[in-house]
CSV table of C-alpha atoms in Angstrom, one decimal:
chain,number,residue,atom,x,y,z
A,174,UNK,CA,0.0,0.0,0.0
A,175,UNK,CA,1.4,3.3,-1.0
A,176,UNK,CA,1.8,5.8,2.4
A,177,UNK,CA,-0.3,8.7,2.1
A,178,UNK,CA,0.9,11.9,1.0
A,179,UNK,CA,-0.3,14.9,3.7
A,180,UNK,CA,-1.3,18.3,1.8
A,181,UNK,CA,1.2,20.4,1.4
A,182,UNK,CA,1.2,24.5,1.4
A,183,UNK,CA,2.1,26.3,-0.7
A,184,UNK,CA,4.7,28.0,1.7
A,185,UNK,CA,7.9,26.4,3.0
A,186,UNK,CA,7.5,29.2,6.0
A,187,UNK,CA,4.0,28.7,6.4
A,188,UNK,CA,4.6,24.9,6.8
A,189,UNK,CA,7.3,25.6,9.3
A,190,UNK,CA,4.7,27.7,11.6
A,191,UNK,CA,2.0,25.6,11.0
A,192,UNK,CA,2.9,22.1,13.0
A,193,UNK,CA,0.4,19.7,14.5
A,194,UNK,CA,-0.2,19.1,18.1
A,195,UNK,CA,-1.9,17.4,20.6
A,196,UNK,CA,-5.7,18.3,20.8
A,197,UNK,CA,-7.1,21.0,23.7
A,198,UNK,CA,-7.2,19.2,27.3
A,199,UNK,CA,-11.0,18.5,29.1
A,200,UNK,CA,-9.6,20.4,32.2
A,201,UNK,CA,-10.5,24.0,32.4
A,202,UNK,CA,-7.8,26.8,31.2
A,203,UNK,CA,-5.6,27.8,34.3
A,204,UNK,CA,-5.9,31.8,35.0
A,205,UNK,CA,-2.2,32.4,35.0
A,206,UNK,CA,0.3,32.0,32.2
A,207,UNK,CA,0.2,27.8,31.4
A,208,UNK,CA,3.3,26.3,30.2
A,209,UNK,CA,4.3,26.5,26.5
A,210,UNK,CA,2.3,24.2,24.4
A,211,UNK,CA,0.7,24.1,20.7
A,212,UNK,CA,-2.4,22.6,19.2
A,213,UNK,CA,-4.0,22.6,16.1
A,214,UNK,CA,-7.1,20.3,17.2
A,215,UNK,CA,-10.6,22.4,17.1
A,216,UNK,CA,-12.7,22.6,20.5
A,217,UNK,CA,-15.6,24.2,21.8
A,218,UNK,CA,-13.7,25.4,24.6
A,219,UNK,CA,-11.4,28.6,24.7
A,220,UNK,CA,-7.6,27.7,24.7
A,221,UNK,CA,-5.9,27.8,27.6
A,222,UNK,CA,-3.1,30.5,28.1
A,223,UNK,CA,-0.2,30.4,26.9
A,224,UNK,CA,-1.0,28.1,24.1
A,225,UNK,CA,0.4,28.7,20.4
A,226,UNK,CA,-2.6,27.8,18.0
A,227,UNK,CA,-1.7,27.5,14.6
A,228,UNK,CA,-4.3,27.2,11.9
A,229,UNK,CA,-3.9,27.7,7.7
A,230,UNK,CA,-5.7,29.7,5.4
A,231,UNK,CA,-6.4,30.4,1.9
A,232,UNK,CA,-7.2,33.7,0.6
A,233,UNK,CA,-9.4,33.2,-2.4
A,234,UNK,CA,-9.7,36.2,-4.7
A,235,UNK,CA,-7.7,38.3,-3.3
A,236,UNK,CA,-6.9,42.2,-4.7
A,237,UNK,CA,-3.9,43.8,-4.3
A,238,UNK,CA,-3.4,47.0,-5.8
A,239,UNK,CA,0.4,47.9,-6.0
A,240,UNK,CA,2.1,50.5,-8.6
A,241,UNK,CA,2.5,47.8,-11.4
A,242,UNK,CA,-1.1,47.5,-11.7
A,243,UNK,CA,-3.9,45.5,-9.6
A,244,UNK,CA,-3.1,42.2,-9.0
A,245,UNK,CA,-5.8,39.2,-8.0
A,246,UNK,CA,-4.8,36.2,-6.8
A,247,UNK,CA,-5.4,33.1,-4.5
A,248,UNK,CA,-3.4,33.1,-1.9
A,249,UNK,CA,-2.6,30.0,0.4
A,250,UNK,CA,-0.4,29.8,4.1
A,251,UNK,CA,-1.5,30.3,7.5
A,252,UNK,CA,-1.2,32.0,10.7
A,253,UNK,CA,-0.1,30.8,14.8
A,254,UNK,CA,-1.6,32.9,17.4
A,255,UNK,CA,-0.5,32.5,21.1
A,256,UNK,CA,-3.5,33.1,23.7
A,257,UNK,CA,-2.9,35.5,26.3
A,258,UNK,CA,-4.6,37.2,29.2
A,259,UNK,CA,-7.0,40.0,28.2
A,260,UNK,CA,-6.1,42.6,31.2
A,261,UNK,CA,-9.4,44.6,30.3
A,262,UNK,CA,-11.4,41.4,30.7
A,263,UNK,CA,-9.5,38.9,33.1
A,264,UNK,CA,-11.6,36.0,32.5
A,265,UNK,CA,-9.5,33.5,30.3
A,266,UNK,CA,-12.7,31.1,29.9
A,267,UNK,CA,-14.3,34.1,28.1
A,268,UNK,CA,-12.0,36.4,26.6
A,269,UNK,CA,-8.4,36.1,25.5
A,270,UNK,CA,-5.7,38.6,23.5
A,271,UNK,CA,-4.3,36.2,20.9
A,272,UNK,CA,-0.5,37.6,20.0
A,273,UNK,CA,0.1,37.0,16.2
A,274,UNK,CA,3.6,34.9,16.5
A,275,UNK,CA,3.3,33.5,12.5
A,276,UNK,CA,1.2,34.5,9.7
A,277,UNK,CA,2.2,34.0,5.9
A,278,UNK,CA,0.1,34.2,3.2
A,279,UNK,CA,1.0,33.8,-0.6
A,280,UNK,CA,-0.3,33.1,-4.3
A,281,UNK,CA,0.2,33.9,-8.2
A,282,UNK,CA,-2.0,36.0,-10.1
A,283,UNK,CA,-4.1,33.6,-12.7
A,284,UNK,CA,-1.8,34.7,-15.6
A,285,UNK,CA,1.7,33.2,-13.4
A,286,UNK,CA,3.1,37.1,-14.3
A,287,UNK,CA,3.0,38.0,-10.6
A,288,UNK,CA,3.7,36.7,-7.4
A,289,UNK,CA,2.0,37.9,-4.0
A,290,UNK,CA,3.3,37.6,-0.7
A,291,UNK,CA,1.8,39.2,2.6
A,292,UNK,CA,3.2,38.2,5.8
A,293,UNK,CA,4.3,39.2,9.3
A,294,UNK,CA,6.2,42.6,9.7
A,295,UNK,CA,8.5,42.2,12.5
A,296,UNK,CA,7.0,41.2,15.6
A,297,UNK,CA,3.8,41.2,16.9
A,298,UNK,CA,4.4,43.2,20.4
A,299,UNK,CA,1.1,44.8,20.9
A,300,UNK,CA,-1.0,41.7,20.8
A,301,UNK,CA,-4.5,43.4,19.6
A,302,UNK,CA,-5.7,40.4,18.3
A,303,UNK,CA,-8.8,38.9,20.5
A,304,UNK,CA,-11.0,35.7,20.9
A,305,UNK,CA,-14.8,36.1,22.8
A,306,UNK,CA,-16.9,33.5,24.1
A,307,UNK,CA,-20.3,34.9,23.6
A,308,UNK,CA,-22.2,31.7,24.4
A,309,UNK,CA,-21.1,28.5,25.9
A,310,UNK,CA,-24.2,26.5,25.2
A,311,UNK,CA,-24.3,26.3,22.3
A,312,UNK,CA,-21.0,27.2,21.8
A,313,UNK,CA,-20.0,30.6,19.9
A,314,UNK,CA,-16.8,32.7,19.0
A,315,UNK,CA,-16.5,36.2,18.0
A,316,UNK,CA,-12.5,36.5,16.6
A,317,UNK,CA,-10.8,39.6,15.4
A,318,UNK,CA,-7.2,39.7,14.1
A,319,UNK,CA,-5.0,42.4,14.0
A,320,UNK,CA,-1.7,41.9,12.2
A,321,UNK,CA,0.8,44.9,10.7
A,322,UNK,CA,1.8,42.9,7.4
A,323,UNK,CA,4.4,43.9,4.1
A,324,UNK,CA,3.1,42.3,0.8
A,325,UNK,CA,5.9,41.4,-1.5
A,326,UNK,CA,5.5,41.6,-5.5
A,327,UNK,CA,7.5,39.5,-8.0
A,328,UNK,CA,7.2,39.9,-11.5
A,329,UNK,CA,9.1,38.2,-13.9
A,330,UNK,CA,12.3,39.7,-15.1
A,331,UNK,CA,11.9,42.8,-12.4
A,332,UNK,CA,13.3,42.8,-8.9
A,333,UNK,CA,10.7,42.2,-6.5
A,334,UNK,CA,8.8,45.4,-4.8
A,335,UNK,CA,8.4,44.9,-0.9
A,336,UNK,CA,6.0,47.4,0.8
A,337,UNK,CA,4.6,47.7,4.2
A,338,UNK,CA,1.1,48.5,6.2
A,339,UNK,CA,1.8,51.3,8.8
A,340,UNK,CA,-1.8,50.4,10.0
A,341,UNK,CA,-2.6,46.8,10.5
A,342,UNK,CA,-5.3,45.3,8.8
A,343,UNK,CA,-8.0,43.3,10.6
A,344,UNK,CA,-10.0,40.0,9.6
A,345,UNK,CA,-13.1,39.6,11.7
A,346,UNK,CA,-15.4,36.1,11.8
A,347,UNK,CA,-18.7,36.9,14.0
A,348,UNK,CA,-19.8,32.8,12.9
A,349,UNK,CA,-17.2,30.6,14.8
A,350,UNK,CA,-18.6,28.1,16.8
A,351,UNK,CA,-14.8,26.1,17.6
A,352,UNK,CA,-11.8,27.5,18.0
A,353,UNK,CA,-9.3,26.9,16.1
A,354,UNK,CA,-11.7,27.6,13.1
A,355,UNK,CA,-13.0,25.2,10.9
A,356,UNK,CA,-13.6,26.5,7.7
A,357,UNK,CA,-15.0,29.6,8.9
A,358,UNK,CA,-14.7,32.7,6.3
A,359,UNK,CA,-12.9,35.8,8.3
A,360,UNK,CA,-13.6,39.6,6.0
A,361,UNK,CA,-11.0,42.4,5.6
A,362,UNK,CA,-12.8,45.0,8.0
A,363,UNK,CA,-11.4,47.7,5.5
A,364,UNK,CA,-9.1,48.2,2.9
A,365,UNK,CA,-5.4,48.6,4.1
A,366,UNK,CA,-3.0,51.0,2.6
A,367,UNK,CA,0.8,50.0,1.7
A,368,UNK,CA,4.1,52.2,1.3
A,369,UNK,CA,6.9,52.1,0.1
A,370,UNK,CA,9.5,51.6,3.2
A,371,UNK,CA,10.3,55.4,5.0
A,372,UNK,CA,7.5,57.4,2.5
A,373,UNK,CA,4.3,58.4,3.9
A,374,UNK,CA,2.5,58.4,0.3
A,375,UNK,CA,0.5,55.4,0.2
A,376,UNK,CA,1.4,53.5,-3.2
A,377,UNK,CA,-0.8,50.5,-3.1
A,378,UNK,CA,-3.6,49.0,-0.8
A,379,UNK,CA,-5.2,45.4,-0.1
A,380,UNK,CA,-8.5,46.0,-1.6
A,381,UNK,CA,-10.0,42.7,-0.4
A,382,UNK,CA,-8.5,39.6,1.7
A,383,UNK,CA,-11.5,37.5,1.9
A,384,UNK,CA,-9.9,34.2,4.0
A,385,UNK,CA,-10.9,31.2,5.1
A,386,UNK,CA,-9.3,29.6,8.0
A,387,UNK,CA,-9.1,25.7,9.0
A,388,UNK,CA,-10.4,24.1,6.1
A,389,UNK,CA,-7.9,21.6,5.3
A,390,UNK,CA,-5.4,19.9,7.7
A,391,UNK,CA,-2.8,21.1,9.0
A,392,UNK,CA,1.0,20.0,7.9
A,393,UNK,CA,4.4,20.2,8.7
């Protein structure tokens, strides 16, 4: 019998943040900081602190307007998020900051001419992004992300064009009803400008990031 091929990403880097785990534990999520653990299993329960939670995506239709022209494309990677105590709302079984520690997105245009990358700029030290339990029977999730990105450009025969978000953008799902996601659609809240690195004329935007999160395993 042949041995079964998992499916790969796109992304070497996205496949290196993106590594399985052991599933969420029954016990309930200690109120301090938990030791360093990672899962990719979904639950109906909030994660515990202090867990990394990685989950991929695909961003179908995406629209990238950069100064070469605008750019659609479908873009595939993922994104880890490590739960953290929210110090507005100190109750870890309903409310958690999730601090973006890997997110890489990336995709060719449907003619192969360009090459679209958005990922991660620097490090993610504010930690804005936030998971809400806003009903525990039956179970549901409000999640917004908020992640200060660069998208890279490669066309063929030119040297690629790197520019960078001064604002993050933000993907919101209202629908979740498990956490990680499971093939839950997240929408750009608005459209997200891009510079060229040290200007502060925009040059290009994300017009539309419409992703879908968890809806295929997860693989190293």
């Amino acid at each position: 019998m042949k041995r079964a091929h998992g499916v790969r990403l796109m992304v070497s880097a996205a496949a290196v943040l993106l590594t399985a785990a052991p599933a969420f534990g029954a016990v309930d999520p200690p109120v301090g900081p938990a030791p360093h653990r990672t899962t990719s299993a979904s639950s109906t329960e909030m994660p515990a602190v202090g867990t990394e939670v990685p989950s991929n995506m695909t961003g179908p239709n995406s629209v990238i307007e950069v100064p070469q022209g605008v750019i659609t494309a479908d873009l595939t990677g993922g994104i880890k998020q490590k739960a953290e105590i929210n110090p507005h709302q100190p109750n870890p079984t309903r409310s958690l900051l999730l601090r973006t520690t890997g997110f890489h997105l990336e995709g060719t245009s449907p003619d192969r001419e360009f090459l679209v990358t958005i990922a991660l700029k620097g490090t993610d030290t504010l930690a804005e992004s936030s998971l809400r339990m806003t009903s525990a029977h039956p179970p549901r999730f409000v999640e917004h992300d908020v992640i200060l990105v660069t998208v890279t450009v490669e066309r063929r025969d030119e040297p690629p064009l790197t520019l960078e978000a001064h604002a993050p953008l933000s993907l919101t799902c209202t629908g979740l009803t498990r956490f990680p996601p499971a093939a839950n659609r997240f929408d750009l809240t608005q459209p997200v400008d891009l510079f060229a690195p040290g200007s502060t004329v925009p040059v290009g935007r994300i017009r539309a990031l419409p992703t879908v999160r968890g809806a295929g395993p997860i693989t190293p």
